[in-house]
């Protein structure tokens, strides 16, 4: 492991600077678990295997991972990939990303989005999902977003309702198009 | 106007490189209209006033606009803000943004999103809305996204259905939280 491997994808002080909810405060008391930004070295802590619980991930080399990591890190406060670490096993056991989108509307505002929430099956029942959602929601607010949204299937509605997320009447549809055979990088 | 003012927010060659649909081909024949990336100088062509048709924009100084523009431009292929120009009046008459989000899932994939679609009331009935949606949808595909999504209110469902966007059964909910009194920049 090189020094570079310990690079966080965003400044860890951000998680200390703000009050991010009671669940975060409680988690801080737990010495066996830790919430922090994704590190480059988390490639070796099972981060991609954990994402595999969510959807297909495919074979990503360490070099590919590092390249994507650096592009996200250098995108001016857009990507807040955050993980929960089992500090005893030194493994990633939960993860989600807060995506901060720059807008021109609303005085050059930020819109926040919650993406790719996942908890290891071995750690379910510990409310780690609620914990990471609450932390990143409070972070989106603290960073100045005017709203935060997420896309949700019908089965997860109750879970997110409990955490304060709701459909806006008459304005709650996600429409999509799926493209076949995507390439991995823009063809430029 | 300085040379800097003509800076495009992304490489204009991208719009020439790909076939972006029949509506784009037809529009290219129209000498009075032009589709291109947002320029920094579009502050003076009514870009923000046009966004005001969509939602509140507030008072944004030219300096604020340029700062946000540069941060978006330098975010490694994330923001494709695109405008339709009336070349005779030299005004922005339509606009939308393709947001390309970097993922680790699916082989470090791109997810595309369509944001802030707006056409000047004086230019409605010319299918400029369909035109810009089709162009940016095809651009999202050409740049390698595995899917492209948009948030939609009930009134716009038919419009987007006609353009190929659909609800995925059981997986088409947008949930949101609105935050009071947002700040304009992260409090860091």
Short mmCIF file of C-alpha atoms in Angstrom, two decimals:
data_model
loop_
_atom_site.label_atom_id
_atom_site.label_comp_id
_atom_site.label_asym_id
_atom_site.label_seq_id
_atom_site.Cartn_x
_atom_site.Cartn_y
_atom_site.Cartn_z
CA UNK A 1 0.00 0.00 0.00
CA UNK A 2 1.37 3.38 -0.98
CA UNK A 3 0.66 6.73 0.69
CA UNK A 4 -1.56 7.51 -2.30
CA UNK A 5 -3.85 4.65 -1.34
CA UNK A 6 -5.02 6.50 1.75
CA UNK A 7 -6.32 9.42 -0.31
CA UNK A 8 -9.95 10.18 0.65
CA UNK A 9 -12.39 11.06 -2.15
CA UNK A 10 -13.39 14.19 -0.20
CA UNK A 11 -12.06 16.03 2.84
CA UNK A 12 -12.80 13.90 5.97
CA UNK A 13 -13.11 17.10 8.03
CA UNK A 14 -16.47 17.71 6.31
CA UNK A 15 -18.00 14.82 8.26
CA UNK A 16 -16.66 16.28 11.52
CA UNK A 17 -17.62 19.88 10.82
CA UNK A 18 -21.40 19.43 10.79
CA UNK A 19 -23.93 17.80 13.11
CA UNK A 20 -25.20 14.99 10.90
CA UNK A 21 -27.91 13.50 13.10
CA UNK A 22 -28.42 11.30 16.14
CA UNK A 23 -27.61 8.07 14.30
CA UNK A 24 -24.19 9.48 13.41
CA UNK A 25 -23.59 10.53 17.01
CA UNK A 26 -24.49 7.03 18.20
CA UNK A 27 -22.28 5.39 15.58
CA UNK A 28 -19.31 7.51 16.70
CA UNK A 29 -19.53 5.70 20.08
CA UNK A 30 -19.13 2.31 18.37
CA UNK A 31 -15.42 1.54 18.16
CA UNK A 32 -15.97 -1.36 15.77
CA UNK A 33 -17.65 0.78 13.10
CA UNK A 34 -16.54 4.01 11.42
CA UNK A 35 -18.14 6.33 8.84
CA UNK A 36 -15.71 8.09 6.52
CA UNK A 37 -15.16 9.15 2.89
CA UNK A 38 -14.25 6.40 0.44
CA UNK A 39 -10.47 5.89 0.33
CA UNK A 40 -8.56 4.81 -2.74
CA UNK A 41 -7.39 1.82 -0.73
CA UNK A 42 -11.00 0.65 -0.22
CA UNK A 43 -10.58 -1.28 -3.47
CA UNK A 44 -8.85 -3.80 -1.18
CA UNK A 45 -11.54 -3.62 1.53
CA UNK A 46 -14.34 -5.11 -0.52
CA UNK A 47 -16.00 -1.88 -1.71
CA UNK A 48 -16.78 -3.19 -5.19
CA UNK A 49 -17.92 -6.58 -3.86
CA UNK A 50 -20.35 -4.69 -1.60
CA UNK A 51 -21.72 -2.72 -4.57
CA UNK A 52 -22.30 -6.12 -6.16
CA UNK A 53 -25.12 -6.59 -3.61
CA UNK A 54 -26.89 -3.71 -5.34
CA UNK A 55 -26.41 -4.39 -9.04
CA UNK A 56 -23.87 -5.71 -11.53
CA UNK A 57 -20.39 -4.28 -11.09
CA UNK A 58 -18.28 -6.34 -13.50
CA UNK A 59 -14.53 -6.75 -13.42
CA UNK A 60 -12.93 -3.45 -12.54
CA UNK A 61 -9.14 -3.40 -12.30
CA UNK A 62 -7.45 -1.46 -9.52
CA UNK A 63 -6.13 0.94 -12.17
CA UNK A 64 -9.63 1.57 -13.57
CA UNK A 65 -10.95 2.12 -10.05
CA UNK A 66 -8.20 4.60 -9.24
CA UNK A 67 -8.78 6.52 -12.46
CA UNK A 68 -12.54 6.86 -11.80
CA UNK A 69 -11.80 7.74 -8.16
CA UNK A 70 -9.47 10.57 -9.17
CA UNK A 71 -11.89 11.98 -11.75
CA UNK A 72 -14.65 12.01 -9.12
CA UNK A 73 -12.33 13.51 -6.50
CA UNK A 74 -11.33 16.31 -8.88
CA UNK A 75 -14.88 17.26 -9.90
CA UNK A 76 -15.18 20.27 -7.59
CA UNK A 77 -17.37 18.97 -4.80
CA UNK A 78 -19.71 16.81 -6.87
CA UNK A 79 -19.14 13.31 -5.44
CA UNK A 80 -19.38 12.45 -1.74
CA UNK A 81 -18.87 8.66 -1.77
CA UNK A 82 -19.13 7.56 1.85
CA UNK A 83 -18.53 4.20 3.51
CA UNK A 84 -19.10 2.42 6.80
CA UNK A 85 -16.04 0.39 7.81
CA UNK A 86 -15.89 -2.59 10.16
CA UNK A 87 -12.67 -1.44 11.82
CA UNK A 88 -11.91 -4.88 13.29
CA UNK A 89 -12.29 -6.80 10.03
CA UNK A 90 -11.03 -3.77 8.03
CA UNK A 91 -13.85 -4.19 5.48
CA UNK A 92 -16.38 -1.88 3.84
CA UNK A 93 -19.81 -2.96 5.17
CA UNK A 94 -22.00 -0.06 4.02
CA UNK A 95 -21.84 2.63 1.35
CA UNK A 96 -23.72 5.39 -0.41
CA UNK A 97 -22.95 8.43 -2.54
CA UNK A 98 -24.22 11.98 -2.12
CA UNK A 99 -24.14 13.60 -5.55
CA UNK A 100 -24.12 17.41 -5.44
CA UNK A 101 -25.25 18.85 -8.77
CA UNK A 102 -24.44 22.46 -9.68
CA UNK A 103 -27.32 24.49 -11.09
CA UNK A 104 -27.74 27.99 -12.53
CA UNK A 105 -31.33 28.19 -11.24
CA UNK A 106 -32.07 29.43 -7.72
CA UNK A 107 -29.01 31.64 -7.44
CA UNK A 108 -26.53 29.06 -8.76
CA UNK A 109 -27.89 26.46 -6.34
CA UNK A 110 -26.92 22.92 -5.44
CA UNK A 111 -29.30 20.00 -5.91
CA UNK A 112 -28.44 16.94 -3.84
CA UNK A 113 -29.11 13.31 -4.82
CA UNK A 114 -28.73 10.10 -2.87
CA UNK A 115 -27.29 7.21 -4.88
CA UNK A 116 -26.29 3.56 -4.49
CA UNK A 117 -27.23 2.89 -0.86
CA UNK A 118 -26.01 -0.57 0.17
CA UNK A 119 -25.34 -2.49 3.38
CA UNK A 120 -23.62 -5.88 3.63
CA UNK A 121 -26.13 -8.71 4.25
CA UNK A 122 -24.05 -9.72 7.29
CA UNK A 123 -24.69 -6.34 8.90
CA UNK A 124 -28.41 -5.92 8.29
CA UNK A 125 -30.67 -5.25 11.27
CA UNK A 126 -28.16 -2.79 12.75
CA UNK A 127 -29.86 0.22 11.11
CA UNK A 128 -26.71 0.98 9.12
CA UNK A 129 -28.83 1.79 6.07
CA UNK A 130 -30.83 4.38 7.98
CA UNK A 131 -27.60 5.66 9.45
CA UNK A 132 -25.86 6.35 6.15
CA UNK A 133 -29.02 7.82 4.58
CA UNK A 134 -29.46 10.19 7.53
CA UNK A 135 -25.81 11.25 7.50
CA UNK A 136 -25.73 11.99 3.77
CA UNK A 137 -29.12 13.73 3.86
CA UNK A 138 -27.90 16.03 6.62
CA UNK A 139 -24.65 16.54 4.71
CA UNK A 140 -26.56 17.56 1.56
CA UNK A 141 -28.47 20.09 3.65
CA UNK A 142 -25.32 21.33 5.39
CA UNK A 143 -23.56 21.82 2.04
CA UNK A 144 -26.39 24.12 0.98
CA UNK A 145 -28.68 22.08 -1.29
CA UNK A 146 -32.19 23.48 -1.82
CA UNK A 147 -33.54 19.95 -2.15
CA UNK A 148 -32.38 16.36 -2.04
CA UNK A 149 -33.94 13.53 -4.02
CA UNK A 150 -33.59 9.82 -4.63
CA UNK A 151 -35.07 7.30 -7.04
CA UNK A 152 -36.95 4.57 -5.23
CA UNK A 153 -38.68 1.31 -6.10
CA UNK A 154 -42.06 0.52 -4.55
CA UNK A 155 -40.58 -1.87 -1.96
CA UNK A 156 -38.34 0.82 -0.45
CA UNK A 157 -41.00 3.53 -0.11
CA UNK A 158 -41.70 2.88 3.57
CA UNK A 159 -37.99 2.83 4.43
CA UNK A 160 -37.37 6.25 2.91
CA UNK A 161 -40.68 7.71 4.15
CA UNK A 162 -39.46 6.96 7.68
CA UNK A 163 -36.37 9.03 6.96
CA UNK A 164 -38.32 12.09 5.80
CA UNK A 165 -38.38 11.48 2.04
CA UNK A 166 -41.77 11.79 0.34
CA UNK A 167 -43.37 11.96 -3.08
CA UNK A 168 -44.36 15.49 -4.07
CA UNK A 169 -48.01 15.28 -5.20
CA UNK A 170 -48.23 15.39 -8.99
CA UNK A 171 -44.45 15.58 -9.36
CA UNK A 172 -42.89 12.27 -8.41
CA UNK A 173 -42.25 10.29 -11.61
CA UNK A 174 -38.90 8.92 -12.75
CA UNK A 175 -38.92 8.24 -16.47
CA UNK A 176 -36.06 6.34 -18.06
CA UNK A 177 -34.53 4.93 -21.21
CA UNK A 178 -32.06 2.05 -21.00
CA UNK A 179 -29.35 1.92 -23.63
CA UNK A 180 -27.96 -1.39 -24.89
CA UNK A 181 -24.26 -2.25 -24.82
CA UNK A 182 -22.89 0.81 -23.06
CA UNK A 183 -19.25 1.68 -23.40
CA UNK A 184 -17.29 2.27 -20.24
CA UNK A 185 -15.94 5.71 -21.15
CA UNK A 186 -17.12 8.48 -23.49
CA UNK A 187 -16.02 7.70 -27.01
CA UNK A 188 -13.91 10.84 -27.30
CA UNK B 1 -16.88 41.14 -24.99
CA UNK B 2 -13.55 39.44 -24.34
CA UNK B 3 -12.22 36.30 -26.02
CA UNK B 4 -12.98 34.46 -22.77
CA UNK B 5 -16.67 35.18 -23.23
CA UNK B 6 -16.86 32.83 -26.19
CA UNK B 7 -15.70 29.86 -24.11
CA UNK B 8 -18.11 26.92 -24.56
CA UNK B 9 -18.99 24.85 -21.48
CA UNK B 10 -18.05 21.69 -23.42
CA UNK B 11 -16.31 20.95 -26.72
CA UNK B 12 -18.68 21.94 -29.60
CA UNK B 13 -17.17 19.18 -31.73
CA UNK B 14 -19.08 16.67 -29.59
CA UNK B 15 -22.38 17.81 -31.13
CA UNK B 16 -20.93 17.36 -34.64
CA UNK B 17 -19.26 14.02 -33.98
CA UNK B 18 -22.40 11.96 -33.38
CA UNK B 19 -25.69 11.49 -35.22
CA UNK B 20 -28.12 12.97 -32.69
CA UNK B 21 -31.46 12.28 -34.40
CA UNK B 22 -33.66 13.49 -37.21
CA UNK B 23 -34.84 16.59 -35.37
CA UNK B 24 -31.22 17.72 -35.04
CA UNK B 25 -30.61 17.09 -38.75
CA UNK B 26 -33.68 19.16 -39.62
CA UNK B 27 -32.67 21.97 -37.27
CA UNK B 28 -29.25 22.15 -38.91
CA UNK B 29 -31.04 23.22 -42.13
CA UNK B 30 -32.64 26.18 -40.33
CA UNK B 31 -30.29 29.14 -40.62
CA UNK B 32 -32.20 31.17 -38.05
CA UNK B 33 -31.71 28.59 -35.26
CA UNK B 34 -28.59 26.90 -33.93
CA UNK B 35 -27.95 24.23 -31.25
CA UNK B 36 -24.66 24.56 -29.41
CA UNK B 37 -23.04 24.29 -25.95
CA UNK B 38 -23.74 27.12 -23.53
CA UNK B 39 -21.17 29.93 -23.97
CA UNK B 40 -19.97 32.11 -21.15
CA UNK B 41 -21.27 35.07 -23.17
CA UNK B 42 -24.82 33.65 -23.06
CA UNK B 43 -25.25 35.58 -19.83
CA UNK B 44 -25.87 38.50 -22.22
CA UNK B 45 -28.19 36.51 -24.51
CA UNK B 46 -30.97 35.98 -22.00
CA UNK B 47 -29.99 32.51 -20.74
CA UNK B 48 -30.91 33.22 -17.12
CA UNK B 49 -34.12 35.04 -18.09
CA UNK B 50 -35.09 31.92 -20.06
CA UNK B 51 -34.43 29.69 -17.01
CA UNK B 52 -36.81 32.03 -15.19
CA UNK B 53 -39.63 30.47 -17.26
CA UNK B 54 -38.88 27.23 -15.44
CA UNK B 55 -38.39 28.25 -11.82
CA UNK B 56 -36.94 31.01 -9.68
CA UNK B 57 -33.46 32.09 -10.70
CA UNK B 58 -32.80 35.14 -8.51
CA UNK B 59 -30.24 37.84 -9.13
CA UNK B 60 -27.05 36.24 -10.40
CA UNK B 61 -24.19 38.62 -11.20
CA UNK B 62 -22.08 38.02 -14.30
CA UNK B 63 -19.16 37.17 -12.01
CA UNK B 64 -21.23 34.54 -10.14
CA UNK B 65 -22.41 33.10 -13.45
CA UNK B 66 -18.86 32.86 -14.78
CA UNK B 67 -17.61 31.20 -11.60
CA UNK B 68 -20.34 28.52 -11.71
CA UNK B 69 -19.76 28.11 -15.46
CA UNK B 70 -16.05 27.45 -14.96
CA UNK B 71 -16.60 24.98 -12.13
CA UNK B 72 -19.07 23.05 -14.32
CA UNK B 73 -16.75 23.24 -17.33
CA UNK B 74 -13.86 21.84 -15.28
CA UNK B 75 -15.81 18.91 -13.79
CA UNK B 76 -14.47 16.27 -16.18
CA UNK B 77 -17.36 15.74 -18.56
CA UNK B 78 -20.21 16.02 -16.05
CA UNK B 79 -22.22 19.01 -17.36
CA UNK B 80 -23.46 19.32 -20.94
CA UNK B 81 -25.49 22.56 -20.78
CA UNK B 82 -26.91 23.04 -24.27
CA UNK B 83 -28.83 25.93 -25.82
CA UNK B 84 -30.87 26.76 -28.90
CA UNK B 85 -29.99 30.21 -30.25
CA UNK B 86 -32.11 32.47 -32.44
CA UNK B 87 -29.17 33.54 -34.62
CA UNK B 88 -30.97 36.59 -36.00
CA UNK B 89 -32.01 38.02 -32.64
CA UNK B 90 -28.86 36.59 -30.98
CA UNK B 91 -30.90 35.28 -28.03
CA UNK B 92 -31.11 31.97 -26.15
CA UNK B 93 -34.57 30.55 -26.90
CA UNK B 94 -34.24 27.00 -25.60
CA UNK B 95 -32.02 25.14 -23.13
CA UNK B 96 -31.44 21.93 -21.25
CA UNK B 97 -28.61 20.19 -19.42
CA UNK B 98 -27.40 16.63 -19.82
CA UNK B 99 -25.79 15.61 -16.54
CA UNK B 100 -23.37 12.68 -16.85
CA UNK B 101 -22.83 11.03 -13.46
CA UNK B 102 -19.79 8.82 -12.88
CA UNK B 103 -20.48 5.49 -11.17
CA UNK B 104 -18.38 2.62 -9.87
CA UNK B 105 -21.16 0.11 -10.65
CA UNK B 106 -21.45 -1.51 -14.08
CA UNK B 107 -17.77 -1.29 -14.93
CA UNK B 108 -17.33 2.34 -13.84
CA UNK B 109 -20.37 3.36 -15.88
CA UNK B 110 -22.01 6.67 -16.72
CA UNK B 111 -25.59 7.42 -15.76
CA UNK B 112 -27.19 10.21 -17.77
CA UNK B 113 -29.86 12.64 -16.52
CA UNK B 114 -31.89 15.26 -18.34
CA UNK B 115 -32.34 18.51 -16.40
CA UNK B 116 -33.94 21.93 -16.75
CA UNK B 117 -35.62 21.65 -20.16
CA UNK B 118 -37.04 25.04 -21.17
CA UNK B 119 -38.22 26.79 -24.35
CA UNK B 120 -39.11 30.47 -24.67
CA UNK B 121 -42.90 31.03 -24.75
CA UNK B 122 -42.41 32.96 -28.02
CA UNK B 123 -40.98 29.85 -29.69
CA UNK B 124 -43.46 27.21 -28.55
CA UNK B 125 -45.18 25.11 -31.21
CA UNK B 126 -41.93 24.72 -33.16
CA UNK B 127 -41.07 21.40 -31.45
CA UNK B 128 -37.89 22.92 -30.00
CA UNK B 129 -38.56 21.12 -26.71
CA UNK B 130 -38.70 17.74 -28.44
CA UNK B 131 -35.65 18.72 -30.44
CA UNK B 132 -33.42 19.48 -27.47
CA UNK B 133 -34.63 16.42 -25.52
CA UNK B 134 -33.92 14.15 -28.50
CA UNK B 135 -30.47 15.66 -29.07
CA UNK B 136 -29.39 15.33 -25.43
CA UNK B 137 -30.87 11.84 -25.11
CA UNK B 138 -28.88 10.69 -28.12
CA UNK B 139 -25.83 12.46 -26.74
CA UNK B 140 -26.17 10.63 -23.41
CA UNK B 141 -26.30 7.35 -25.32
CA UNK B 142 -23.38 8.30 -27.57
CA UNK B 143 -21.25 9.23 -24.55
CA UNK B 144 -21.80 5.73 -23.20
CA UNK B 145 -24.49 5.96 -20.52
CA UNK B 146 -26.19 2.68 -19.56
CA UNK B 147 -29.41 4.58 -18.84
CA UNK B 148 -30.81 8.07 -18.93
CA UNK B 149 -33.51 9.38 -16.60
CA UNK B 150 -35.51 12.49 -15.87
CA UNK B 151 -37.86 13.63 -13.15
CA UNK B 152 -41.29 14.45 -14.51
CA UNK B 153 -44.54 15.90 -13.22
CA UNK B 154 -47.83 14.30 -14.21
CA UNK B 155 -48.60 16.93 -16.85
CA UNK B 156 -45.43 16.21 -18.83
CA UNK B 157 -45.77 12.41 -18.90
CA UNK B 158 -47.25 12.27 -22.42
CA UNK B 159 -44.61 14.61 -23.80
CA UNK B 160 -41.75 12.44 -22.57
CA UNK B 161 -43.50 9.15 -23.39
CA UNK B 162 -43.58 10.30 -27.02
CA UNK B 163 -39.81 10.71 -26.86
CA UNK B 164 -39.18 7.19 -25.58
CA UNK B 165 -39.05 7.81 -21.83
CA UNK B 166 -41.18 5.51 -19.68
CA UNK B 167 -41.81 4.55 -16.06
CA UNK B 168 -40.16 1.27 -15.13
CA UNK B 169 -42.89 -0.84 -13.47
CA UNK B 170 -42.44 -0.86 -9.69
CA UNK B 171 -39.39 1.41 -9.91
CA UNK B 172 -40.45 4.90 -10.89
CA UNK B 173 -40.73 7.01 -7.72
CA UNK B 174 -38.89 10.25 -7.02
CA UNK B 175 -38.78 10.97 -3.29
CA UNK B 176 -37.58 14.31 -2.05
CA UNK B 177 -36.85 16.54 0.92
CA UNK B 178 -36.83 20.33 0.51
CA UNK B 179 -34.47 22.28 2.72
CA UNK B 180 -35.32 25.78 3.94
CA UNK B 181 -33.08 28.79 3.34
CA UNK B 182 -30.37 27.21 1.24
CA UNK B 183 -27.01 28.89 1.00
CA UNK B 184 -25.57 29.51 -2.45
CA UNK B 185 -22.25 27.76 -1.84
CA UNK B 186 -21.11 25.01 0.52
CA UNK B 187 -20.32 26.49 3.92
CA UNK B 188 -16.67 25.49 3.78
#
